[in-house]
Amino acid sequence: MNRDLYIDFAKGLATLSIIFIHTAFWSGQFYIPTEVRVFSLVFDVALFYALSGITSGNNIEKTLYRLLKLQITYMIFVTFLFFLDYFFKVFGLNFLSLEWLQKFYSTFGSKYATTSISIEPQWQNLGNWYLHQYTNVDTFPVVMGSFWYLKVYFILTVFGVLILRFFPKHINWFIGICIALTLLFNIFPWFYPSGQVGYVAFYMAIFLIANRMRGKKVPTKMIPVLYGIVAVALAWMFWYYRSDIFYQINKNKFPPKIPYIIWTLFSLTTLFVFYNRLKITKESFITYIGKNAIFFYFAQGISSSLVYFLVVPLKENMPWWMLMVIIYVINIILAFIISAGLKKVDSFGWNTLEFLRKKTAF
């Protein structure tokens, strides 16, 4: 079966959008206008859950094996990140000074400035990362700030494949339950649970709707209807919540509430409209990113942290829009280079595990 390059293309564009979002919302907080930062959320993480739904099947063994591989790849990455952060601090304390390190970390702003710099490795952090408790990485703060997606993805995929496997004739019922729960949590916010429930209820609906779209095409006559519904929903949102809601979209993202949900409708509609309609026949830079999306996702956390050190000295010396374009391009280039390195780290990690397996096998 030939690989659907549209999926890779869409993943690639979604990944580039995530890089832009993290360019705008992290280092961009120092110079990019709020309006531009909010507009960056038009094509957001919901696309990844939809694409996962399109590509998922009901094979439990295959899905769990894929998740296990992803977990090991993730553990290899955070182990590498842990020692990178640790050795940087050891180098700074031994060859520079504590004051230099404190000034270095202050570049990220007071919210992410570290309060404890020590040559003693914080092993508890590594253990927490393995278990998806994303305590901050002082040297690369954007990394863990973007990893909430991964925990929800694991939960979503497990529940999703169980629904697809054991309740194939009742998928619409589960979609309805997820939508009803999302509405319930928003209409009666005192019922809104902490933890991952709010995330999973909304993104599970997207996952299952996308799975129902698998192999299908949105009828041409329905396209203006769908975009009309999106336009009406956006108009209602600004009428009901007033225009100030525009500046609160990001606050309504964690966990997803009605304004953010409406904000995602345009990107999701566009994804489904072009699915099985836009034919991608050749490999490209964008499809390459899509095929290696997980490594780019890891890499952009590092690159989005590094660009802080360009933003801080340059933000007063050029127009914000010019700096934004320059930083975004540099961020993509850095993510490309770092992702290639992370693929080699991943390969080394897997080879090490295979070596240990052979040496410890009876």
Coordinates of C-alpha atoms in Angstrom, one line a residue:
M1 CA 0.0 0.0 0.0
N2 CA 1.4 3.4 -1.1
R3 CA 2.1 6.0 1.6
D4 CA -0.4 8.9 1.5
L5 CA 1.8 11.9 1.0
Y6 CA -1.1 14.2 1.9
I7 CA -0.8 13.0 5.5
D8 CA 2.9 13.7 5.5
F9 CA 2.3 17.0 3.8
A10 CA -0.3 18.0 6.4
K11 CA 1.9 16.8 9.3
G12 CA 4.7 18.9 7.9
L13 CA 2.6 22.0 7.6
A14 CA 1.2 21.4 11.1
T15 CA 4.8 21.0 12.5
L16 CA 5.9 24.3 10.8
S17 CA 2.8 25.9 12.3
I18 CA 3.8 24.6 15.8
I19 CA 7.3 26.0 15.3
F20 CA 5.7 29.4 14.4
I21 CA 3.4 29.2 17.5
H22 CA 6.4 28.6 19.8
T23 CA 8.4 31.3 18.0
A24 CA 5.5 33.7 18.7
F25 CA 4.5 32.7 22.2
W26 CA 7.9 32.1 23.8
S27 CA 10.7 34.4 22.7
G28 CA 8.0 36.3 20.8
Q29 CA 6.5 37.6 24.1
F30 CA 9.3 40.2 24.1
Y31 CA 8.5 41.8 20.7
I32 CA 5.6 40.3 18.7
P33 CA 2.2 42.0 19.1
T34 CA -0.5 40.0 20.9
E35 CA -2.8 40.0 17.8
V36 CA -0.1 38.2 15.7
R37 CA 0.5 35.7 18.5
V38 CA -3.2 34.9 18.7
F39 CA -3.5 34.4 15.0
S40 CA -0.6 31.9 15.1
L41 CA -3.0 29.6 16.9
V42 CA -5.2 29.2 13.8
F43 CA -3.4 26.0 12.7
D44 CA -2.7 24.4 16.1
V45 CA -2.1 21.0 17.8
A46 CA -5.7 19.8 17.1
L47 CA -4.5 19.0 13.6
F48 CA -2.2 16.3 14.9
Y49 CA -5.0 14.6 16.8
A50 CA -7.1 14.7 13.6
L51 CA -4.3 13.3 11.5
S52 CA -3.8 10.5 14.1
G53 CA -7.4 9.7 13.9
I54 CA -7.3 9.4 10.1
T55 CA -4.3 7.1 10.2
S56 CA -5.3 4.9 13.2
G57 CA -6.9 1.5 12.9
N58 CA -8.4 -1.1 15.3
N59 CA -5.3 -3.3 15.6
I60 CA -4.5 -3.1 19.3
E61 CA -1.2 -5.0 19.1
K62 CA 0.2 -2.8 16.3
T63 CA -1.0 0.4 18.1
L64 CA 0.5 -0.5 21.5
Y65 CA 3.8 -1.6 19.8
R66 CA 3.9 1.8 18.1
L67 CA 3.2 3.6 21.4
L68 CA 5.9 1.5 23.1
K69 CA 8.4 2.5 20.4
L70 CA 7.4 6.2 20.8
Q71 CA 7.8 5.9 24.6
I72 CA 11.3 4.5 24.2
T73 CA 12.3 7.1 21.7
Y74 CA 10.9 9.8 24.1
M75 CA 12.9 8.3 27.0
I76 CA 16.1 8.3 24.9
F77 CA 15.5 11.9 24.1
V78 CA 14.8 13.1 27.6
T79 CA 17.8 11.2 28.9
F80 CA 20.0 13.0 26.3
L81 CA 18.3 16.3 27.3
F82 CA 18.9 15.6 31.0
F83 CA 22.7 15.1 30.6
L84 CA 22.9 18.0 28.1
D85 CA 21.4 20.3 30.7
Y86 CA 23.5 18.8 33.5
F87 CA 26.8 19.0 31.8
F88 CA 26.1 22.6 30.7
K89 CA 25.6 23.5 34.3
V90 CA 28.7 21.7 35.4
F91 CA 30.7 23.4 32.7
G92 CA 29.3 26.8 33.7
L93 CA 30.0 26.4 37.4
N94 CA 33.6 25.0 36.8
F95 CA 34.8 27.2 34.0
L96 CA 32.6 30.3 34.2
S97 CA 30.7 31.3 37.3
L98 CA 27.4 31.0 39.1
E99 CA 26.7 34.7 38.3
W100 CA 27.2 34.0 34.5
L101 CA 24.8 31.0 34.6
Q102 CA 22.2 33.1 36.5
K103 CA 22.5 35.8 33.8
F104 CA 22.3 33.2 31.1
Y105 CA 19.0 31.8 32.5
S106 CA 17.6 35.2 33.1
T107 CA 17.4 35.6 29.3
F108 CA 14.2 33.4 29.4
G109 CA 12.5 35.9 31.7
S110 CA 11.7 35.7 35.4
K111 CA 9.0 33.1 34.9
Y112 CA 11.5 30.5 33.7
A113 CA 14.7 31.6 35.5
T114 CA 16.2 28.7 37.5
T115 CA 16.4 29.1 41.3
S116 CA 18.7 26.2 41.9
I117 CA 21.9 25.6 40.0
S118 CA 24.0 22.7 41.3
I119 CA 26.6 20.2 40.1
E120 CA 24.5 17.5 41.7
P121 CA 22.4 15.8 39.1
Q122 CA 18.6 16.0 39.8
W123 CA 17.8 12.4 39.1
Q124 CA 14.2 12.9 40.2
N125 CA 13.6 15.1 37.2
L126 CA 14.7 12.4 34.8
G127 CA 12.4 9.9 36.6
N128 CA 9.5 12.4 36.4
W129 CA 10.1 12.9 32.7
Y130 CA 10.0 9.2 32.0
L131 CA 6.6 9.2 33.7
H132 CA 5.4 12.2 31.8
Q133 CA 5.5 14.7 34.6
Y134 CA 7.1 17.6 32.8
T135 CA 9.2 19.5 35.3
N136 CA 11.1 22.3 33.7
V137 CA 14.5 21.9 31.9
D138 CA 16.4 25.0 32.9
T139 CA 18.5 25.2 29.8
F140 CA 15.7 24.5 27.3
P141 CA 12.4 25.7 28.9
V142 CA 10.3 25.4 25.7
V143 CA 10.8 21.6 25.5
M144 CA 8.7 20.6 28.5
G145 CA 6.4 23.5 27.9
S146 CA 5.3 21.8 24.6
F147 CA 5.2 18.2 25.9
W148 CA 1.6 18.3 27.3
Y149 CA 0.6 17.2 23.8
L150 CA 2.5 13.9 24.2
K151 CA 0.8 12.8 27.4
V152 CA -2.7 13.5 25.9
Y153 CA -1.6 11.7 22.7
F154 CA -0.7 8.5 24.6
I155 CA -4.0 8.5 26.6
L156 CA -6.0 9.4 23.5
T157 CA -4.5 6.7 21.3
V158 CA -5.0 3.9 23.9
F159 CA -8.7 4.8 24.4
G160 CA -9.1 5.4 20.7
V161 CA -7.9 2.0 19.6
L162 CA -10.0 0.3 22.2
I163 CA -13.1 2.1 21.0
L164 CA -12.3 1.3 17.3
R165 CA -11.6 -2.4 18.2
F166 CA -14.5 -3.2 20.5
F167 CA -17.2 -0.7 19.6
P168 CA -16.9 -0.3 15.8
K169 CA -20.6 0.1 15.4
H170 CA -21.0 2.7 18.1
I171 CA -18.3 5.2 17.2
N172 CA -20.9 7.9 16.6
W173 CA -22.2 7.4 20.1
F174 CA -18.7 7.9 21.6
I175 CA -18.4 11.1 19.4
G176 CA -21.7 12.3 20.9
I177 CA -20.6 11.5 24.4
C178 CA -17.3 13.4 24.0
I179 CA -19.1 16.4 22.5
A180 CA -21.7 16.3 25.3
L181 CA -19.0 16.1 28.0
T182 CA -17.1 19.0 26.4
L183 CA -20.3 21.1 26.4
L184 CA -21.1 20.0 30.0
F185 CA -17.7 21.1 31.2
N186 CA -18.1 24.5 29.5
I187 CA -21.7 25.2 30.4
F188 CA -21.2 24.2 34.0
P189 CA -17.5 25.0 34.6
W190 CA -17.6 23.9 38.2
F191 CA -17.8 20.4 36.9
Y192 CA -14.7 20.9 34.7
P193 CA -12.2 18.3 36.1
S194 CA -8.6 18.9 36.6
G195 CA -6.0 16.7 34.9
Q196 CA -6.4 15.3 31.4
V197 CA -10.2 14.6 31.3
G198 CA -11.1 18.0 29.7
Y199 CA -8.3 17.5 27.0
V200 CA -9.3 14.0 26.2
A201 CA -13.0 14.6 25.9
F202 CA -12.5 17.3 23.2
Y203 CA -9.6 15.7 21.3
M204 CA -11.1 12.3 21.4
A205 CA -14.1 13.7 19.5
I206 CA -11.7 15.1 16.9
F207 CA -9.8 11.8 16.7
L208 CA -13.0 9.7 16.2
I209 CA -14.5 12.2 13.7
A210 CA -11.3 12.1 11.7
N211 CA -11.3 8.3 11.8
R212 CA -14.8 8.3 10.4
M213 CA -13.5 10.5 7.5
R214 CA -10.8 7.9 6.7
G215 CA -10.8 7.2 2.9
K216 CA -13.7 9.6 2.3
K217 CA -14.0 13.0 0.7
V218 CA -16.0 16.0 1.8
P219 CA -18.7 16.5 -0.9
T220 CA -18.1 19.7 -2.9
K221 CA -21.6 21.0 -2.1
M222 CA -20.8 20.7 1.6
I223 CA -17.7 22.9 1.5
P224 CA -19.4 26.3 1.5
V225 CA -21.8 25.0 4.2
L226 CA -19.0 23.9 6.5
Y227 CA -17.1 27.2 6.1
G228 CA -20.4 29.0 6.6
I229 CA -20.9 27.1 9.9
V230 CA -17.4 28.1 10.9
A231 CA -18.1 31.8 10.1
V232 CA -21.3 31.8 12.1
A233 CA -19.6 30.1 15.1
L234 CA -16.9 32.8 15.0
A235 CA -19.4 35.6 14.7
W236 CA -21.4 34.1 17.7
M237 CA -18.2 33.8 19.7
F238 CA -17.3 37.5 19.3
W239 CA -20.9 38.5 19.9
Y240 CA -21.3 36.4 23.1
Y241 CA -17.9 36.8 24.6
R242 CA -17.2 40.3 23.2
S243 CA -14.2 41.3 21.2
D244 CA -11.8 40.9 24.2
I245 CA -12.1 37.1 23.8
F246 CA -9.7 37.4 20.9
Y247 CA -6.9 38.1 23.3
Q248 CA -7.9 35.2 25.6
I249 CA -7.8 32.4 23.0
N250 CA -4.5 31.0 24.4
K251 CA -5.9 31.0 28.0
N252 CA -8.9 29.0 26.7
K253 CA -6.5 26.4 25.3
F254 CA -5.4 24.8 28.6
P255 CA -7.7 22.9 28.8
P256 CA -9.7 23.6 25.6
K257 CA -12.8 25.7 26.2
I258 CA -15.5 26.9 23.8
P259 CA -13.6 30.0 22.4
Y260 CA -10.5 27.9 21.6
I261 CA -12.6 25.1 20.2
I262 CA -14.4 27.5 17.8
W263 CA -11.0 28.9 16.9
T264 CA -9.8 25.5 15.8
L265 CA -12.8 24.8 13.5
F266 CA -11.3 26.6 10.5
S267 CA -8.1 24.6 10.5
L268 CA -9.9 21.3 11.0
T269 CA -12.4 22.1 8.3
T270 CA -9.6 22.9 5.9
L271 CA -7.8 19.7 6.7
F272 CA -10.9 17.6 6.0
V273 CA -11.8 19.6 2.9
F274 CA -8.4 19.0 1.3
Y275 CA -8.2 15.3 2.4
N276 CA -8.6 13.0 -0.6
R277 CA -8.9 16.1 -2.8
L278 CA -5.4 17.7 -2.7
K279 CA -3.1 15.1 -4.3
I280 CA 0.5 15.2 -3.2
T281 CA 2.5 13.1 -5.6
K282 CA 6.2 14.1 -4.9
E283 CA 8.4 14.2 -1.9
S284 CA 9.3 17.6 -0.6
F285 CA 10.9 19.4 2.3
I286 CA 7.4 19.6 3.9
T287 CA 6.7 15.9 3.5
Y288 CA 10.2 15.2 5.0
I289 CA 9.2 17.2 8.0
G290 CA 5.9 15.3 8.2
K291 CA 7.6 11.9 8.1
N292 CA 10.0 12.9 10.9
A293 CA 7.4 15.0 12.8
I294 CA 8.3 13.5 16.2
F295 CA 12.0 14.4 15.9
F296 CA 11.1 17.9 14.7
Y297 CA 8.7 18.2 17.6
F298 CA 11.5 17.3 20.0
A299 CA 13.9 19.6 18.1
Q300 CA 11.7 22.7 18.0
G301 CA 11.6 22.8 21.8
I302 CA 15.4 23.1 21.9
S303 CA 15.6 25.5 18.9
S304 CA 12.8 27.7 20.3
S305 CA 14.8 28.0 23.5
L306 CA 18.0 28.9 21.7
V307 CA 16.5 31.7 19.6
Y308 CA 15.9 33.7 22.8
F309 CA 19.6 34.6 22.7
L310 CA 19.0 36.2 19.3
V311 CA 15.8 37.9 20.2
V312 CA 17.0 39.7 23.3
P313 CA 19.8 41.7 21.7
L314 CA 18.0 42.3 18.4
K315 CA 14.5 43.2 19.5
E316 CA 15.3 46.9 19.8
N317 CA 17.2 47.2 16.6
M318 CA 14.7 46.3 13.9
P319 CA 10.9 46.3 13.2
W320 CA 9.1 43.4 15.0
W321 CA 7.8 41.9 11.8
M322 CA 11.3 41.7 10.3
L323 CA 12.7 40.1 13.4
M324 CA 9.8 37.7 13.6
V325 CA 10.5 36.4 10.0
I326 CA 14.2 36.1 10.7
I327 CA 13.7 34.3 14.0
Y328 CA 11.1 32.0 12.4
V329 CA 13.4 31.0 9.5
I330 CA 16.4 30.5 11.9
N331 CA 14.1 28.4 14.2
I332 CA 13.2 26.1 11.3
I333 CA 16.8 25.8 10.2
L334 CA 17.9 25.0 13.8
A335 CA 15.0 22.5 14.2
F336 CA 16.1 20.8 10.9
I337 CA 19.7 20.5 12.1
I338 CA 18.8 19.4 15.6
S339 CA 16.3 16.8 14.4
A340 CA 18.9 15.2 12.3
G341 CA 21.2 15.0 15.3
L342 CA 18.3 13.6 17.4
K343 CA 17.7 10.9 14.9
K344 CA 21.3 9.8 15.4
V345 CA 20.9 10.0 19.2
D346 CA 17.8 7.8 18.8
S347 CA 19.6 5.3 16.7
F348 CA 22.5 5.1 19.2
G349 CA 20.0 4.7 22.0
W350 CA 18.2 1.8 20.3
N351 CA 21.5 0.1 19.4
T352 CA 22.6 0.4 23.0
L353 CA 19.4 -1.2 24.2
E354 CA 19.8 -4.0 21.7
F355 CA 23.4 -4.5 22.8
L356 CA 22.2 -4.7 26.5
R357 CA 19.4 -7.1 25.5
K358 CA 21.8 -9.5 23.8
K359 CA 24.3 -9.3 26.8
T360 CA 21.6 -10.0 29.3
A361 CA 19.7 -12.7 27.4
F362 CA 19.8 -16.2 28.8

